[in-house]
mmCIF file of C-alpha atoms in Angstrom:
data_model
loop_
_atom_site.group_PDB
_atom_site.id
_atom_site.type_symbol
_atom_site.label_atom_id
_atom_site.label_comp_id
_atom_site.label_asym_id
_atom_site.label_seq_id
_atom_site.Cartn_x
_atom_site.Cartn_y
_atom_site.Cartn_z
ATOM 1 C CA GLN A 1 0.000 0.000 0.000
ATOM 2 C CA VAL A 2 1.578 3.256 -1.159
ATOM 3 C CA PHE A 3 -0.830 5.765 0.364
ATOM 4 C CA TYR A 4 -4.032 5.789 2.428
ATOM 5 C CA ASP A 5 -5.884 8.568 4.229
ATOM 6 C CA SER A 6 -9.130 8.141 6.181
ATOM 7 C CA PHE A 7 -9.399 11.892 6.938
ATOM 8 C CA GLU A 8 -10.417 11.110 10.502
ATOM 9 C CA GLU A 9 -7.800 13.688 11.460
ATOM 10 C CA SER A 10 -7.488 17.233 10.156
ATOM 11 C CA PHE A 11 -5.776 17.594 6.786
ATOM 12 C CA ASP A 12 -3.835 20.705 7.855
ATOM 13 C CA GLY A 13 -0.127 20.215 7.225
ATOM 14 C CA ARG A 14 -0.673 16.947 5.352
ATOM 15 C CA TRP A 15 -2.596 18.212 2.329
ATOM 16 C CA ILE A 16 -1.807 21.492 0.600
ATOM 17 C CA VAL A 17 -4.525 23.756 -0.803
ATOM 18 C CA SER A 18 -3.726 25.430 -4.122
ATOM 19 C CA ASP A 19 -3.436 29.187 -3.809
ATOM 20 C CA LYS A 20 -4.103 29.822 -7.503
ATOM 21 C CA ASP A 21 -6.816 32.392 -8.227
ATOM 22 C CA ASP A 22 -9.049 29.845 -9.989
ATOM 23 C CA TYR A 23 -9.597 27.880 -6.799
ATOM 24 C CA LYS A 24 -11.655 29.987 -4.404
ATOM 25 C CA GLY A 25 -13.545 27.167 -2.690
ATOM 26 C CA VAL A 26 -12.881 26.599 1.014
ATOM 27 C CA TRP A 27 -11.999 23.070 2.156
ATOM 28 C CA LYS A 28 -13.219 21.948 5.580
ATOM 29 C CA HIS A 29 -12.631 18.930 7.807
ATOM 30 C CA SER A 30 -16.182 17.927 8.640
ATOM 31 C CA LYS A 31 -18.525 15.069 9.446
ATOM 32 C CA SER A 32 -20.718 13.666 6.696
ATOM 33 C CA GLU A 33 -24.405 14.567 7.049
ATOM 34 C CA GLY A 34 -26.088 12.070 9.362
ATOM 35 C CA HIS A 35 -22.840 10.232 10.148
ATOM 36 C CA ASP A 36 -19.932 10.484 12.574
ATOM 37 C CA ASP A 37 -17.142 9.801 10.070
ATOM 38 C CA TYR A 38 -15.003 12.726 8.982
ATOM 39 C CA GLY A 39 -13.890 13.696 5.529
ATOM 40 C CA LEU A 40 -12.879 16.551 3.263
ATOM 41 C CA LEU A 41 -15.837 18.851 2.608
ATOM 42 C CA VAL A 42 -16.196 21.324 -0.248
ATOM 43 C CA SER A 43 -18.132 23.911 1.712
ATOM 44 C CA GLU A 44 -19.470 26.229 -1.003
ATOM 45 C CA MET A 45 -21.395 25.601 -4.192
ATOM 46 C CA ALA A 46 -20.391 26.984 -7.601
ATOM 47 C CA LYS A 47 -16.712 27.199 -6.606
ATOM 48 C CA LYS A 48 -13.576 25.483 -7.882
ATOM 49 C CA TYR A 49 -11.441 23.442 -5.492
ATOM 50 C CA ALA A 50 -7.954 21.965 -5.594
ATOM 51 C CA ILE A 51 -5.988 20.230 -2.851
ATOM 52 C CA VAL A 52 -2.756 18.259 -3.218
ATOM 53 C CA LYS A 53 -1.006 15.437 -1.393
ATOM 54 C CA GLU A 54 2.651 15.141 -2.385
ATOM 55 C CA LEU A 55 4.167 11.675 -1.945
ATOM 56 C CA ASP A 56 7.715 11.149 -0.761
ATOM 57 C CA GLU A 57 8.690 9.484 -4.028
ATOM 58 C CA ALA A 58 7.190 8.813 -7.446
ATOM 59 C CA VAL A 59 5.138 5.632 -7.941
ATOM 60 C CA ASN A 60 6.222 3.292 -10.741
ATOM 61 C CA LEU A 61 3.250 1.638 -12.452
ATOM 62 C CA LYS A 62 5.278 -0.638 -14.734
ATOM 63 C CA ASP A 63 5.133 -3.837 -12.691
ATOM 64 C CA GLY A 64 2.261 -5.513 -10.875
ATOM 65 C CA THR A 65 -1.348 -4.453 -10.371
ATOM 66 C CA THR A 66 -2.133 -0.893 -9.302
ATOM 67 C CA VAL A 67 -5.357 0.019 -7.491
ATOM 68 C CA LEU A 68 -6.624 3.600 -7.351
ATOM 69 C CA GLN A 69 -9.561 4.008 -4.995
ATOM 70 C CA PHE A 70 -11.405 6.789 -3.227
ATOM 71 C CA GLU A 71 -14.737 7.368 -1.550
ATOM 72 C CA THR A 72 -16.937 10.385 -2.121
ATOM 73 C CA ARG A 73 -20.423 11.532 -1.245
ATOM 74 C CA LEU A 74 -22.314 14.133 -3.268
ATOM 75 C CA GLN A 75 -24.520 14.968 -0.303
ATOM 76 C CA GLY A 76 -25.651 18.230 -1.908
ATOM 77 C CA GLY A 77 -26.142 16.660 -5.327
ATOM 78 C CA LEU A 78 -24.048 17.393 -8.406
ATOM 79 C CA GLU A 79 -25.569 19.618 -11.076
ATOM 80 C CA CYS A 80 -22.425 20.768 -12.859
ATOM 81 C CA GLY A 81 -18.966 19.875 -11.648
ATOM 82 C CA GLY A 82 -16.255 17.289 -11.257
ATOM 83 C CA ALA A 83 -15.395 15.184 -8.210
ATOM 84 C CA TYR A 84 -12.383 13.491 -9.746
ATOM 85 C CA LEU A 85 -8.755 13.028 -8.711
ATOM 86 C CA LYS A 86 -5.667 13.756 -10.758
ATOM 87 C CA TYR A 87 -2.676 11.522 -10.127
ATOM 88 C CA LEU A 88 0.156 13.911 -10.881
ATOM 89 C CA SER A 89 3.295 13.166 -12.843
ATOM 90 C CA PRO A 90 6.677 14.053 -11.303
ATOM 91 C CA GLN A 91 6.814 17.850 -11.446
ATOM 92 C CA ASP A 92 9.672 20.114 -12.440
ATOM 93 C CA ALA A 93 12.315 20.898 -9.839
ATOM 94 C CA GLY A 94 11.165 23.610 -7.472
ATOM 95 C CA TRP A 95 7.450 22.988 -8.050
ATOM 96 C CA LYS A 96 5.284 23.367 -4.958
ATOM 97 C CA PRO A 97 1.857 21.784 -4.315
ATOM 98 C CA LYS A 98 0.292 25.194 -3.653
ATOM 99 C CA GLU A 99 1.147 26.075 -7.263
ATOM 100 C CA PHE A 100 -1.160 23.377 -8.639
ATOM 101 C CA ASP A 101 -3.406 24.483 -11.494
ATOM 102 C CA ASN A 102 -5.184 22.964 -14.474
ATOM 103 C CA GLU A 103 -1.921 22.846 -16.437
ATOM 104 C CA SER A 104 0.001 20.800 -13.858
ATOM 105 C CA PRO A 105 1.140 17.576 -15.596
ATOM 106 C CA TYR A 106 -0.708 14.426 -14.571
ATOM 107 C CA SER A 107 -0.653 10.738 -15.477
ATOM 108 C CA ILE A 108 -4.210 9.630 -14.677
ATOM 109 C CA MET A 109 -7.476 11.469 -14.124
ATOM 110 C CA PHE A 110 -10.238 9.417 -12.516
ATOM 111 C CA GLY A 111 -13.639 10.104 -10.995
ATOM 112 C CA PRO A 112 -17.143 11.532 -11.433
ATOM 113 C CA ASP A 113 -17.850 14.397 -13.829
ATOM 114 C CA LYS A 114 -21.333 15.710 -14.539
ATOM 115 C CA CYS A 115 -22.676 18.786 -16.334
ATOM 116 C CA GLY A 116 -25.513 19.079 -18.825
ATOM 117 C CA ALA A 117 -25.380 16.095 -21.177
ATOM 118 C CA THR A 118 -22.077 14.943 -19.634
ATOM 119 C CA ASN A 119 -22.495 12.236 -16.998
ATOM 120 C CA LYS A 120 -19.563 9.878 -16.636
ATOM 121 C CA VAL A 121 -16.887 8.455 -14.400
ATOM 122 C CA HIS A 122 -13.800 9.808 -16.161
ATOM 123 C CA PHE A 123 -10.732 7.715 -16.767
ATOM 124 C CA ILE A 124 -8.004 9.479 -18.725
ATOM 125 C CA LEU A 125 -4.476 8.165 -19.219
ATOM 126 C CA LYS A 126 -1.901 10.755 -20.233
ATOM 127 C CA HIS A 127 0.749 8.880 -22.180
ATOM 128 C CA LYS A 128 3.986 9.985 -23.833
ATOM 129 C CA ASN A 129 4.154 9.219 -27.537
ATOM 130 C CA PRO A 130 7.470 7.346 -27.956
ATOM 131 C CA LYS A 131 8.130 8.938 -31.351
ATOM 132 C CA SER A 132 6.954 12.538 -31.015
ATOM 133 C CA GLY A 133 7.648 12.870 -27.278
ATOM 134 C CA GLU A 134 4.266 14.609 -26.918
ATOM 135 C CA TYR A 135 1.964 13.731 -24.010
ATOM 136 C CA ILE A 136 -1.493 12.704 -25.247
ATOM 137 C CA GLU A 137 -4.719 12.383 -23.225
ATOM 138 C CA HIS A 138 -6.362 9.025 -23.953
ATOM 139 C CA HIS A 139 -10.013 8.984 -22.833
ATOM 140 C CA LEU A 140 -11.853 5.814 -21.872
ATOM 141 C CA LYS A 141 -14.739 5.303 -24.294
ATOM 142 C CA TYR A 142 -18.265 4.724 -22.973
ATOM 143 C CA PRO A 143 -17.404 5.141 -19.271
ATOM 144 C CA PRO A 144 -20.002 4.314 -16.602
ATOM 145 C CA SER A 145 -22.448 6.961 -15.376
ATOM 146 C CA VAL A 146 -22.279 8.714 -12.010
ATOM 147 C CA PRO A 147 -24.807 7.383 -9.440
ATOM 148 C CA SER A 148 -27.669 9.884 -9.190
ATOM 149 C CA ASP A 149 -28.293 9.624 -5.443
ATOM 150 C CA LYS A 150 -26.715 11.542 -2.554
ATOM 151 C CA LEU A 151 -25.141 8.532 -0.838
ATOM 152 C CA THR A 152 -21.509 7.543 -0.351
ATOM 153 C CA HIS A 153 -19.900 5.623 -3.219
ATOM 154 C CA VAL A 154 -16.485 4.007 -3.655
ATOM 155 C CA TYR A 155 -14.768 4.489 -7.026
ATOM 156 C CA THR A 156 -12.016 2.037 -7.973
ATOM 157 C CA ALA A 157 -9.717 1.751 -10.983
ATOM 158 C CA ILE A 158 -7.633 -1.417 -11.261
ATOM 159 C CA LEU A 159 -4.696 -1.286 -13.689
ATOM 160 C CA LYS A 160 -3.276 -4.708 -14.511
ATOM 161 C CA PRO A 161 0.089 -5.699 -16.036
ATOM 162 C CA ASP A 162 -1.735 -7.323 -18.994
ATOM 163 C CA ASN A 163 -2.773 -3.791 -20.090
ATOM 164 C CA GLU A 164 -6.339 -4.141 -18.833
ATOM 165 C CA VAL A 165 -8.183 -1.608 -16.683
ATOM 166 C CA SER A 166 -11.374 -2.171 -14.704
ATOM 167 C CA ILE A 167 -13.649 0.550 -13.323
ATOM 168 C CA LEU A 168 -15.691 -0.408 -10.263
ATOM 169 C CA ILE A 169 -18.374 1.455 -8.328
ATOM 170 C CA ASP A 170 -19.049 0.110 -4.837
ATOM 171 C CA GLY A 171 -17.119 -3.045 -5.741
ATOM 172 C CA ASP A 172 -19.199 -3.831 -8.837
ATOM 173 C CA GLU A 173 -17.303 -3.843 -12.128
ATOM 174 C CA LYS A 174 -18.971 -1.313 -14.432
ATOM 175 C CA LYS A 175 -16.390 -1.176 -17.215
ATOM 176 C CA LYS A 176 -13.516 -3.315 -18.441
ATOM 177 C CA ALA A 177 -11.150 -2.111 -21.139
ATOM 178 C CA SER A 178 -7.785 -2.726 -22.749
ATOM 179 C CA PHE A 179 -5.168 -0.027 -23.167
ATOM 180 C CA LEU A 180 -4.164 -1.723 -26.423
ATOM 181 C CA SER A 181 -7.632 -1.632 -28.009
ATOM 182 C CA ALA A 182 -8.721 1.182 -30.308
ATOM 183 C CA GLU A 183 -12.293 0.271 -29.342
ATOM 184 C CA ASP A 184 -11.698 1.299 -25.718
ATOM 185 C CA PHE A 185 -9.690 4.546 -25.843
ATOM 186 C CA GLU A 186 -9.894 7.746 -27.855
ATOM 187 C CA PRO A 187 -7.443 8.428 -29.321
ATOM 188 C CA PRO A 188 -6.044 4.870 -29.254
ATOM 189 C CA LEU A 189 -2.681 4.287 -27.587
ATOM 190 C CA ILE A 190 -1.653 1.999 -30.441
ATOM 191 C CA PRO A 191 -1.811 3.927 -33.744
ATOM 192 C CA SER A 192 -3.623 2.404 -36.703
ATOM 193 C CA LYS A 193 -1.459 0.404 -39.125
ATOM 194 C CA THR A 194 -2.831 2.453 -42.008
ATOM 195 C CA ILE A 195 -3.750 6.121 -42.399
ATOM 196 C CA PRO A 196 -5.442 8.068 -45.194
ATOM 197 C CA ASP A 197 -3.002 8.851 -48.013
ATOM 198 C CA PRO A 198 -2.322 12.605 -47.663
ATOM 199 C CA ASP A 199 -1.303 12.773 -51.345
ATOM 200 C CA ASP A 200 -4.410 11.058 -52.674
ATOM 201 C CA LYS A 201 -6.803 13.209 -54.723
ATOM 202 C CA LYS A 202 -10.404 12.722 -55.757
ATOM 203 C CA PRO A 203 -10.709 11.796 -59.465
ATOM 204 C CA GLU A 204 -12.202 14.543 -61.626
ATOM 205 C CA ASP A 205 -15.021 12.261 -62.813
ATOM 206 C CA TRP A 206 -15.917 11.066 -59.286
ATOM 207 C CA ASP A 207 -19.697 11.002 -58.708
ATOM 208 C CA GLU A 208 -20.635 11.700 -55.057
ATOM 209 C CA ARG A 209 -24.029 10.010 -55.473
ATOM 210 C CA ALA A 210 -24.108 6.448 -54.169
ATOM 211 C CA LYS A 211 -27.592 5.929 -55.677
ATOM 212 C CA ILE A 212 -29.597 7.586 -58.479
ATOM 213 C CA PRO A 213 -33.284 7.378 -59.479
ATOM 214 C CA ASP A 214 -34.000 4.337 -61.652
ATOM 215 C CA PRO A 215 -34.592 5.829 -65.117
ATOM 216 C CA ASP A 216 -36.620 2.736 -66.123
ATOM 217 C CA ALA A 217 -39.019 2.889 -63.170
ATOM 218 C CA VAL A 218 -42.703 3.693 -63.948
ATOM 219 C CA LYS A 219 -45.314 4.906 -61.454
ATOM 220 C CA PRO A 220 -47.962 2.208 -60.864
ATOM 221 C CA GLU A 221 -51.410 3.034 -62.305
ATOM 222 C CA ASN A 222 -53.104 2.715 -58.885
ATOM 223 C CA TRP A 223 -50.576 4.929 -57.059
ATOM 224 C CA ASP A 224 -52.384 7.471 -54.832
ATOM 225 C CA GLU A 225 -50.205 10.526 -54.264
ATOM 226 C CA ASP A 226 -52.748 12.093 -51.881
ATOM 227 C CA ALA A 227 -52.873 9.170 -49.444
ATOM 228 C CA PRO A 228 -50.455 9.332 -46.471
ATOM 229 C CA MET A 229 -47.894 6.575 -45.896
ATOM 230 C CA GLU A 230 -49.160 6.076 -42.321
ATOM 231 C CA ILE A 231 -52.508 6.580 -40.604
ATOM 232 C CA GLU A 232 -53.705 6.467 -36.998
ATOM 233 C CA ASP A 233 -54.519 3.031 -35.679
ATOM 234 C CA GLU A 234 -58.268 3.420 -34.999
ATOM 235 C CA GLU A 235 -58.326 0.146 -33.086
ATOM 236 C CA ALA A 236 -55.772 1.347 -30.545
ATOM 237 C CA VAL A 237 -57.119 1.963 -27.032
ATOM 238 C CA LYS A 238 -55.584 4.172 -24.370
ATOM 239 C CA PRO A 239 -54.044 1.910 -21.685
ATOM 240 C CA GLU A 240 -55.893 1.769 -18.394
ATOM 241 C CA GLY A 241 -54.212 3.954 -15.783
ATOM 242 C CA TRP A 242 -52.689 6.411 -18.282
ATOM 243 C CA LEU A 243 -52.032 9.735 -16.468
ATOM 244 C CA ASP A 244 -53.174 12.460 -18.889
ATOM 245 C CA ASP A 245 -52.514 15.350 -16.510
ATOM 246 C CA GLU A 246 -49.072 14.272 -15.298
ATOM 247 C CA PRO A 247 -45.884 15.578 -17.017
ATOM 248 C CA ASP A 248 -43.002 13.215 -17.835
ATOM 249 C CA GLU A 249 -40.642 15.365 -15.729
ATOM 250 C CA ILE A 250 -41.119 17.459 -12.583
ATOM 251 C CA ASP A 251 -38.991 19.895 -10.583
ATOM 252 C CA ASP A 252 -36.625 18.142 -8.174
ATOM 253 C CA PRO A 253 -38.328 18.723 -4.783
ATOM 254 C CA GLU A 254 -34.995 18.308 -2.979
ATOM 255 C CA ALA A 255 -33.166 20.930 -5.038
ATOM 256 C CA THR A 256 -32.482 24.252 -3.333
ATOM 257 C CA LYS A 257 -31.383 27.564 -4.744
ATOM 258 C CA PRO A 258 -27.633 28.098 -4.100
ATOM 259 C CA GLU A 259 -26.909 30.749 -1.473
ATOM 260 C CA ASP A 260 -24.605 32.648 -3.816
ATOM 261 C CA TRP A 261 -27.088 32.648 -6.724
ATOM 262 C CA ASP A 262 -27.614 36.178 -8.062
ATOM 263 C CA ASP A 263 -30.843 36.554 -10.069
ATOM 264 C CA GLU A 264 -29.573 39.676 -11.808
ATOM 265 C CA GLU A 265 -26.290 38.092 -12.922
ATOM 266 C CA ASP A 266 -27.249 34.432 -13.177
ATOM 267 C CA GLY A 267 -30.872 34.790 -14.278
ATOM 268 C CA GLU A 268 -33.956 33.361 -12.637
ATOM 269 C CA TRP A 269 -33.080 30.124 -10.833
ATOM 270 C CA GLU A 270 -34.997 27.049 -11.904
ATOM 271 C CA ALA A 271 -34.930 23.732 -10.106
ATOM 272 C CA PRO A 272 -33.447 20.879 -12.156
ATOM 273 C CA LYS A 273 -35.889 18.359 -13.580
ATOM 274 C CA ILE A 274 -36.224 14.718 -12.555
ATOM 275 C CA GLU A 275 -38.342 11.922 -13.983
ATOM 276 C CA ASN A 276 -41.872 11.975 -12.607
ATOM 277 C CA PRO A 277 -42.027 9.049 -10.146
ATOM 278 C CA LYS A 278 -45.771 8.649 -10.844
ATOM 279 C CA CYS A 279 -44.968 7.817 -14.465
ATOM 280 C CA GLU A 280 -42.672 4.958 -13.450
ATOM 281 C CA ILE A 281 -45.615 2.897 -12.168
ATOM 282 C CA ALA A 282 -48.146 4.060 -14.780
ATOM 283 C CA PRO A 283 -48.317 2.950 -18.441
ATOM 284 C CA GLY A 284 -47.615 6.529 -19.492
ATOM 285 C CA CYS A 285 -48.053 10.252 -18.840
ATOM 286 C CA GLY A 286 -49.200 13.289 -20.787
ATOM 287 C CA GLU A 287 -51.528 13.521 -23.757
ATOM 288 C CA TRP A 288 -52.212 10.074 -25.205
ATOM 289 C CA LYS A 289 -52.188 9.763 -28.972
ATOM 290 C CA ARG A 290 -53.082 6.791 -31.108
ATOM 291 C CA PRO A 291 -50.015 5.136 -32.604
ATOM 292 C CA MET A 292 -49.504 5.265 -36.346
ATOM 293 C CA LYS A 293 -49.696 2.242 -38.631
ATOM 294 C CA ARG A 294 -48.937 1.668 -42.292
ATOM 295 C CA ASN A 295 -51.755 2.793 -44.565
ATOM 296 C CA PRO A 296 -53.375 -0.398 -45.913
ATOM 297 C CA ALA A 297 -54.594 1.539 -48.965
#
């Protein structure tokens, strides 16, 4: 075991808070809501946070299995933000943890990230191209989603010497991938054997159309141009229990307006939407419409 911290004791002197201007959030050593166990708490919403633990020596991942694991609780929910860790690369001589910023070199980035359409447990490997010497971020494709509740969850990444990586949430494997597979990482760590010919040119007589109208085709005599392709299924019946007056989504009743929300600067605050729980047990919600079927005519 290289490093472990339960945070039962204060982090002062052991972890260093970045003093860069981007990170205005205040870290606190606090109990989790409803529990007696301590942890690191991000105390303000809509703020950026960064805190660093510098190890005595660099960790070599070349041999054996490496396990990266941490526990986090989004007890206030997560509307737009990241709760991930960056495992830093060895920094330049003279670098200090309080100087950490978004440009600080890292080897692995791992953890929850959610905002808008983005909802994933990030896993990014930053790898040095052996030919160009450039460091490239390789993103895990199709990562698992972040649990939507406000409970504690354990995130684990297991890196194996056979070039496989497994992502677990609460001990359950949610994703398994290979560092050597182009199907699992974007861009792939192993370049394709072939690339498009940069000197190739499109022939002058190239026709972009894959298909053309059949010049020999004739419209059938009984073709009705005024009849629609599909019509309503008149035999369809609205399912019993359909909730006509219930919307598919409702305001999250547990959401609260952030204390630092400014209506003039940020606009009118609206609670985020969640799926209507009534619709989960009903055959459907909202206005019912007959399904369409192919016009028999």
